[in-house]
XYZ file of C-alpha atoms in Angstrom:
440
model
C -8.343 66.338 -81.805
C -4.940 64.753 -82.211
C -3.656 67.826 -84.099
C -4.259 69.919 -80.962
C -1.704 67.927 -79.096
C 1.007 67.653 -81.746
C 3.081 70.364 -80.254
C 2.663 69.466 -76.621
C 3.534 65.765 -76.627
C 6.675 64.113 -77.970
C 5.176 61.411 -80.212
C 4.914 61.080 -83.873
C 1.316 60.833 -84.985
C -0.038 59.365 -88.292
C -3.527 60.931 -87.866
C -5.500 58.218 -89.486
C -3.742 54.994 -88.335
C -2.748 56.181 -84.920
C -6.266 57.362 -84.313
C -7.398 53.848 -85.009
C -4.662 52.346 -82.833
C -5.316 54.783 -80.001
C -9.026 53.932 -80.140
C -8.150 50.276 -79.713
C -5.865 51.061 -76.740
C -8.506 53.179 -75.147
C -11.213 50.644 -75.710
C -9.104 47.902 -74.216
C -8.309 49.990 -71.141
C -11.885 51.105 -70.649
C -13.278 47.584 -71.095
C -10.824 46.273 -68.419
C -11.618 49.082 -66.043
C -15.331 48.495 -66.348
C -14.837 44.700 -65.968
C -13.098 45.489 -62.706
C -15.963 47.552 -61.567
C -18.657 45.144 -62.657
C -16.890 42.036 -61.400
C -14.330 43.256 -58.720
C -13.932 39.771 -57.110
C -13.081 38.110 -60.526
C -10.977 41.018 -61.468
C -8.867 40.721 -58.327
C -8.440 37.025 -58.861
C -7.422 37.645 -62.443
C -4.754 40.184 -61.500
C -6.228 42.847 -63.686
C -5.308 45.497 -61.207
C -1.778 45.548 -62.520
C -3.362 47.670 -65.321
C -3.254 50.631 -62.994
C 0.540 50.532 -62.537
C 1.351 50.419 -66.252
C 3.676 53.145 -67.462
C 4.543 52.304 -71.059
C 5.419 55.148 -73.422
C 2.519 54.311 -75.678
C -0.017 54.417 -72.901
C 1.419 57.685 -71.579
C 1.097 59.209 -75.011
C -2.527 58.216 -75.276
C -3.341 59.417 -71.756
C -1.580 62.717 -72.411
C -3.308 63.249 -75.707
C -6.813 62.357 -74.493
C -6.791 63.477 -70.970
C -6.849 60.119 -69.168
C -4.633 59.280 -66.298
C -4.643 56.096 -64.271
C -7.974 55.699 -62.623
C -7.920 54.628 -58.960
C -9.523 51.178 -58.585
C -12.559 52.462 -56.642
C -13.532 55.248 -59.022
C -16.205 53.568 -60.967
C -17.778 52.119 -57.809
C -18.699 55.747 -57.011
C -21.252 55.609 -59.893
C -23.450 54.030 -57.282
C -26.725 52.346 -57.610
C -27.068 52.295 -61.400
C -23.743 50.406 -61.914
C -24.727 47.973 -59.211
C -27.963 47.357 -61.025
C -26.109 46.836 -64.297
C -23.897 44.241 -62.746
C -26.823 42.522 -61.028
C -28.796 42.653 -64.266
C -26.037 40.933 -66.251
C -25.630 38.219 -63.710
C -29.372 37.452 -63.663
C -30.031 37.796 -67.334
C -29.984 35.018 -69.844
C -26.515 36.279 -70.691
C -25.411 35.641 -67.143
C -24.026 32.225 -68.244
C -22.394 34.062 -71.116
C -20.889 31.948 -73.801
C -19.519 29.302 -71.499
C -18.274 26.023 -73.030
C -18.285 27.623 -76.453
C -15.196 27.909 -78.635
C -14.673 31.466 -79.908
C -12.274 32.556 -82.640
C -10.733 36.009 -82.431
C -9.393 37.674 -85.573
C -8.029 41.183 -84.752
C -4.784 42.730 -85.949
C -4.526 44.617 -82.637
C -4.668 41.556 -80.418
C -0.921 40.987 -80.243
C 0.092 44.602 -80.411
C -2.154 45.510 -77.500
C -0.932 42.485 -75.660
C 2.769 43.562 -76.103
C 2.049 47.151 -75.020
C -0.577 46.620 -72.299
C 0.484 43.110 -71.055
C -3.241 42.364 -71.570
C -4.502 41.839 -75.140
C -7.952 41.554 -76.688
C -7.775 37.843 -76.226
C -7.271 38.204 -72.524
C -10.076 40.782 -72.303
C -12.512 38.628 -74.175
C -11.514 35.507 -72.229
C -12.641 37.182 -69.054
C -15.561 39.095 -70.395
C -17.120 36.044 -72.096
C -15.781 33.132 -70.039
C -14.583 34.366 -66.608
C -11.383 32.494 -67.235
C -8.188 32.500 -69.319
C -9.025 29.738 -71.684
C -11.912 30.233 -74.157
C -10.884 32.541 -77.024
C -8.392 31.387 -79.616
C -6.427 33.883 -81.833
C -6.461 33.272 -85.575
C -3.611 34.969 -87.406
C -5.100 38.012 -89.112
C -2.126 38.215 -91.521
C -3.205 35.130 -93.472
C -5.263 35.488 -96.663
C -9.041 35.415 -96.149
C -9.489 31.896 -97.519
C -6.887 30.490 -95.174
C -8.500 32.230 -92.206
C -11.938 30.900 -93.245
C -10.549 27.355 -93.581
C -9.112 27.473 -89.960
C -12.285 28.918 -88.473
C -14.609 26.458 -90.222
C -13.409 23.601 -88.017
C -15.191 23.590 -84.711
C -15.810 27.197 -83.668
C -19.157 28.327 -82.242
C -18.605 32.110 -82.711
C -16.179 34.444 -84.442
C -15.137 37.944 -83.215
C -13.856 39.535 -86.386
C -12.312 43.023 -86.464
C -13.259 45.110 -89.480
C -9.958 46.866 -89.972
C -7.295 44.143 -90.187
C -4.753 46.144 -92.243
C -3.578 49.834 -91.915
C -5.133 50.838 -95.246
C -8.593 49.519 -94.133
C -9.138 52.612 -92.026
C -9.583 54.758 -95.176
C -11.497 52.084 -97.186
C -15.326 51.643 -97.410
C -16.502 48.683 -95.333
C -16.912 46.254 -98.289
C -13.276 46.797 -99.333
C -11.669 46.084 -96.007
C -9.866 42.876 -95.219
C -12.347 42.120 -92.448
C -15.139 42.217 -95.036
C -13.213 39.831 -97.343
C -12.658 37.407 -94.389
C -16.389 37.632 -93.633
C -17.202 36.868 -97.272
C -14.791 33.888 -97.304
C -16.358 32.668 -93.997
C -19.886 32.885 -95.371
C -18.842 30.756 -98.349
C -16.849 28.214 -96.344
C -18.803 28.083 -93.070
C -22.195 29.787 -93.427
C -23.358 28.291 -90.118
C -20.892 29.992 -87.815
C -22.199 33.281 -86.317
C -19.908 36.310 -86.723
C -19.747 39.530 -84.623
C -17.858 42.305 -86.389
C -15.894 44.423 -83.930
C -14.636 47.947 -84.717
C -13.699 51.230 -83.257
C -15.494 53.022 -86.038
C -18.786 54.820 -85.396
C -19.529 55.379 -89.065
C -23.189 54.365 -89.420
C -22.680 53.526 -93.111
C -20.058 50.950 -92.231
C -22.346 49.243 -89.757
C -25.114 49.112 -92.227
C -22.765 47.614 -94.797
C -21.724 44.933 -92.320
C -25.314 43.801 -92.064
C -25.547 43.539 -95.881
C -22.222 41.617 -96.008
C -23.604 38.984 -93.670
C -22.459 39.742 -90.128
C -24.780 38.526 -87.395
C -24.016 41.525 -85.265
C -21.618 44.318 -84.800
C -19.997 45.773 -81.677
C -18.347 49.176 -81.344
C -15.248 49.244 -79.143
C -15.618 52.397 -77.069
C -14.076 55.210 -79.125
C -11.678 57.924 -77.815
C -14.119 60.579 -79.079
C -17.272 59.218 -77.375
C -16.357 59.958 -73.744
C -19.282 57.850 -72.538
C -20.442 57.828 -68.931
C -19.500 54.799 -66.883
C -23.147 53.621 -67.051
C -23.175 53.701 -70.828
C -19.758 52.093 -71.194
C -20.952 49.261 -68.891
C -24.170 48.866 -70.902
C -22.078 48.609 -74.190
C -19.941 45.861 -72.613
C -22.980 44.016 -71.398
C -24.415 44.290 -74.916
C -21.421 42.248 -76.313
C -21.930 39.547 -73.662
C -25.646 39.389 -74.431
C -25.026 39.300 -78.148
C -22.515 36.421 -77.833
C -25.012 34.587 -75.629
C -27.809 34.950 -78.194
C -25.562 33.879 -81.043
C -24.614 30.626 -79.233
C -28.076 29.811 -77.891
C -30.413 26.936 -78.898
C -31.749 28.585 -82.082
C -28.263 29.319 -83.535
C -27.102 25.930 -82.371
C -29.882 24.376 -84.440
C -28.797 26.345 -87.463
C -25.066 25.422 -87.016
C -25.798 21.747 -86.551
C -28.149 21.686 -89.541
C -25.505 23.016 -91.843
C -22.990 20.520 -90.510
C -25.495 17.683 -90.990
C -26.239 18.902 -94.533
C -22.523 18.724 -95.328
C -22.421 15.138 -93.918
C -25.454 14.179 -96.059
C -23.606 15.292 -99.228
C -21.002 12.565 -98.727
C -23.511 9.787 -98.180
C -25.520 7.510 -100.418
C -29.042 8.133 -99.264
C -31.947 5.635 -99.254
C -34.045 7.570 -101.854
C -31.369 7.294 -104.485
C -32.575 3.753 -105.151
C -36.117 3.341 -103.942
C -39.506 2.197 -105.135
C -42.841 3.084 -103.473
C -45.307 0.223 -103.571
C -48.926 1.421 -103.627
C -51.045 -0.151 -100.945
C -54.128 0.495 -103.231
C -53.123 -1.244 -106.383
C -49.662 -2.768 -105.788
C -48.084 -0.604 -108.475
C -44.409 0.184 -107.957
C -43.188 3.792 -108.489
C -39.517 4.423 -108.680
C -38.439 7.792 -107.457
C -35.455 9.736 -108.864
C -35.067 12.941 -106.848
C -32.341 15.259 -107.936
C -29.901 15.476 -105.078
C -28.605 18.907 -106.239
C -32.011 20.437 -106.220
C -32.984 19.001 -102.902
C -29.754 20.066 -101.232
C -30.049 23.538 -102.812
C -33.557 23.935 -101.503
C -32.539 22.775 -98.057
C -29.548 25.218 -98.101
C -31.881 28.047 -99.162
C -34.267 27.286 -96.311
C -31.424 27.287 -93.784
C -30.098 30.579 -95.165
C -33.574 32.071 -94.727
C -33.698 30.758 -91.168
C -30.284 32.480 -90.577
C -31.660 35.741 -91.934
C -34.669 35.441 -89.602
C -32.270 34.958 -86.555
C -30.109 37.945 -87.769
C -33.191 40.280 -88.005
C -34.459 39.070 -84.736
C -31.095 39.752 -83.056
C -30.996 43.218 -84.559
C -34.682 43.759 -83.807
C -35.422 44.646 -87.356
C -38.994 44.112 -88.609
C -40.268 42.240 -85.564
C -42.808 44.581 -84.171
C -45.529 41.901 -83.560
C -45.414 38.237 -83.038
C -46.998 37.416 -86.423
C -44.065 38.853 -88.232
C -41.838 36.088 -86.941
C -44.639 33.538 -87.540
C -44.876 34.689 -91.143
C -41.155 34.154 -91.743
C -41.284 30.687 -90.149
C -44.331 29.754 -92.240
C -42.507 30.912 -95.460
C -39.383 28.804 -94.587
C -41.444 25.694 -93.793
C -43.517 26.142 -96.928
C -40.327 26.358 -99.017
C -38.813 23.288 -97.418
C -42.126 21.434 -97.740
C -41.606 21.576 -101.518
C -38.925 18.901 -101.125
C -41.701 16.258 -100.638
C -42.936 16.831 -104.174
C -39.702 15.344 -105.505
C -40.421 12.055 -103.714
C -43.944 11.424 -105.107
C -45.397 11.679 -108.660
C -49.011 12.650 -108.300
C -51.709 11.591 -110.825
C -54.453 13.879 -112.028
C -57.279 14.052 -109.572
C -55.065 12.810 -106.701
C -53.251 14.742 -103.992
C -49.779 14.518 -102.471
C -51.217 13.509 -99.114
C -53.247 10.671 -100.529
C -50.215 9.451 -102.543
C -48.154 9.462 -99.316
C -50.914 7.458 -97.598
C -51.173 4.802 -100.316
C -47.380 4.389 -100.490
C -47.108 4.141 -96.681
C -44.915 7.317 -96.416
C -46.466 8.160 -93.014
C -43.586 10.225 -91.804
C -43.689 12.294 -94.983
C -47.402 12.764 -94.716
C -47.116 14.005 -91.079
C -44.424 16.444 -92.022
C -46.414 17.542 -95.013
C -49.365 18.109 -92.702
C -47.127 20.365 -90.593
C -46.146 22.165 -93.732
C -49.924 22.828 -94.511
C -50.442 23.990 -90.918
C -47.704 26.498 -91.366
C -49.006 27.699 -94.731
C -52.351 28.461 -93.043
C -51.063 29.625 -89.679
C -53.133 32.835 -89.698
C -56.245 30.804 -89.114
C -54.733 29.219 -86.045
C -52.153 29.841 -83.288
C -48.838 31.681 -84.223
C -45.922 29.631 -85.140
C -42.890 29.518 -82.852
C -39.345 28.177 -82.863
C -40.273 24.870 -81.320
C -42.658 24.099 -84.127
C -39.946 24.898 -86.734
C -37.430 22.847 -84.777
C -39.701 19.787 -84.745
C -40.295 20.140 -88.503
C -36.623 20.612 -89.339
C -35.548 17.654 -87.306
C -38.237 15.526 -88.907
C -37.175 16.627 -92.364
C -33.597 15.586 -91.791
C -34.688 12.237 -90.425
C -36.911 11.791 -93.475
C -34.009 12.457 -95.872
C -31.504 10.321 -93.878
C -33.428 7.192 -92.944
C -35.744 4.858 -94.892
C -39.543 5.147 -94.163
C -40.524 3.595 -90.838
C -43.623 2.289 -92.500
C -46.387 0.459 -90.674
C -44.813 0.792 -87.227
C -45.011 4.589 -87.559
C -48.625 4.386 -88.835
C -49.794 2.393 -85.807
C -48.064 4.454 -83.136
C -47.827 7.971 -84.516
C -50.203 8.706 -87.420
C -52.491 10.756 -85.297
C -49.746 12.483 -83.276
C -49.137 16.133 -83.906
C -45.405 15.518 -84.272
C -43.416 12.247 -84.509
C -41.398 10.648 -81.754
C -38.306 10.358 -83.921
C -36.073 8.775 -81.275
C -38.575 6.032 -80.449
C -39.426 5.253 -84.079
C -35.982 5.394 -85.763
C -33.792 4.367 -82.795
C -33.016 1.040 -84.354
C -31.990 2.509 -87.708
C -28.194 2.140 -88.320
C -26.456 5.385 -87.463
C -29.587 7.077 -85.969
C -28.293 7.208 -82.365
C -25.063 8.940 -83.459
C -26.912 11.424 -85.635
C -29.448 12.159 -82.949
C -26.802 12.596 -80.212
C -24.499 14.801 -82.342
C -27.091 16.962 -84.059
C -30.450 16.792 -82.378
C -29.887 16.540 -78.641
């Protein structure tokens, strides 16, 4: 397409790189136009209408090459009832609150270049799209090496918007060889808990499939110069980014993020079970436990990564055709994590883990193991849901962090379906801080 205009416009064109750059320019302009149409009051307050008076050489070249001139502000309102419904649907949906109060990292080589040429960069666009204000998205320098970028992002971000093509050569590379993919790999190693949305102007289906394999939680296509979508479809695509960001910062992903952070904190602590003896209520025999911290942390990490995969599949709607599919995955994760309890109790022949827990007054462990058994046999009962998994996971972390509550737990909670962790462990040193920072 660019070749057709080489003789009619006075601009040097590097077909591959300029195609990528022009796609980013076009996507930025189109996103802002549609934002103005979807949220005209907010757009007016933000001063986005100055977009229509821009006359930079670069923008003129793009408009000349691809047939776009300045759109009058009211153009997209003429799409009528459907666009009105889209706007109304976004405001009323669970994504209506968007990603408010979350901290989002933006890694995109075009952020500054578009800002210089448009006066409005991707940071500005995402700020308004995801936050309705000018302070929510923070730019991370894409010129740094992947490990440095991962280190910067690992501290305190709730979501990452990561462009696939961070260097000119990336446009011609397979997805796995791009700098964006290398940054994603470094992020997964340094901060596996942080959700990542890969953004790209590429429509290549193989690249998007590769992004899923590489570990992205979702991908979003910036509207491409070749697509020429209707206003309704453009708006739907923008709404999809807002909804994706909302899902990736909701309660379920928050539990995953906080669990990984708490696991990192545990690795620096001396835990009660590193020097502990169970005293049998039946015969008074003392049993010293010597769990392998490396094995326990590895199993816990593996369970959290499986939970992450479940959330990724759920977001992408892969393999969740009936409710029991999700229940099966939850059951498998709880069963895996339930194996941790076996490291805390040696079981004699003819005995069971549950009875050993009872005799040694490990009542919290027994209750959690009962939940594990319920999950393992869920098909004979009600489907498992996120709230069941959440209760089990919080209980497991409390089990690993705080000494057994003993008789008090037995008297007040033994017959309860799930423990009242705050009431039982509230007097334990450090519990209130842990509960407030990670469980509330």
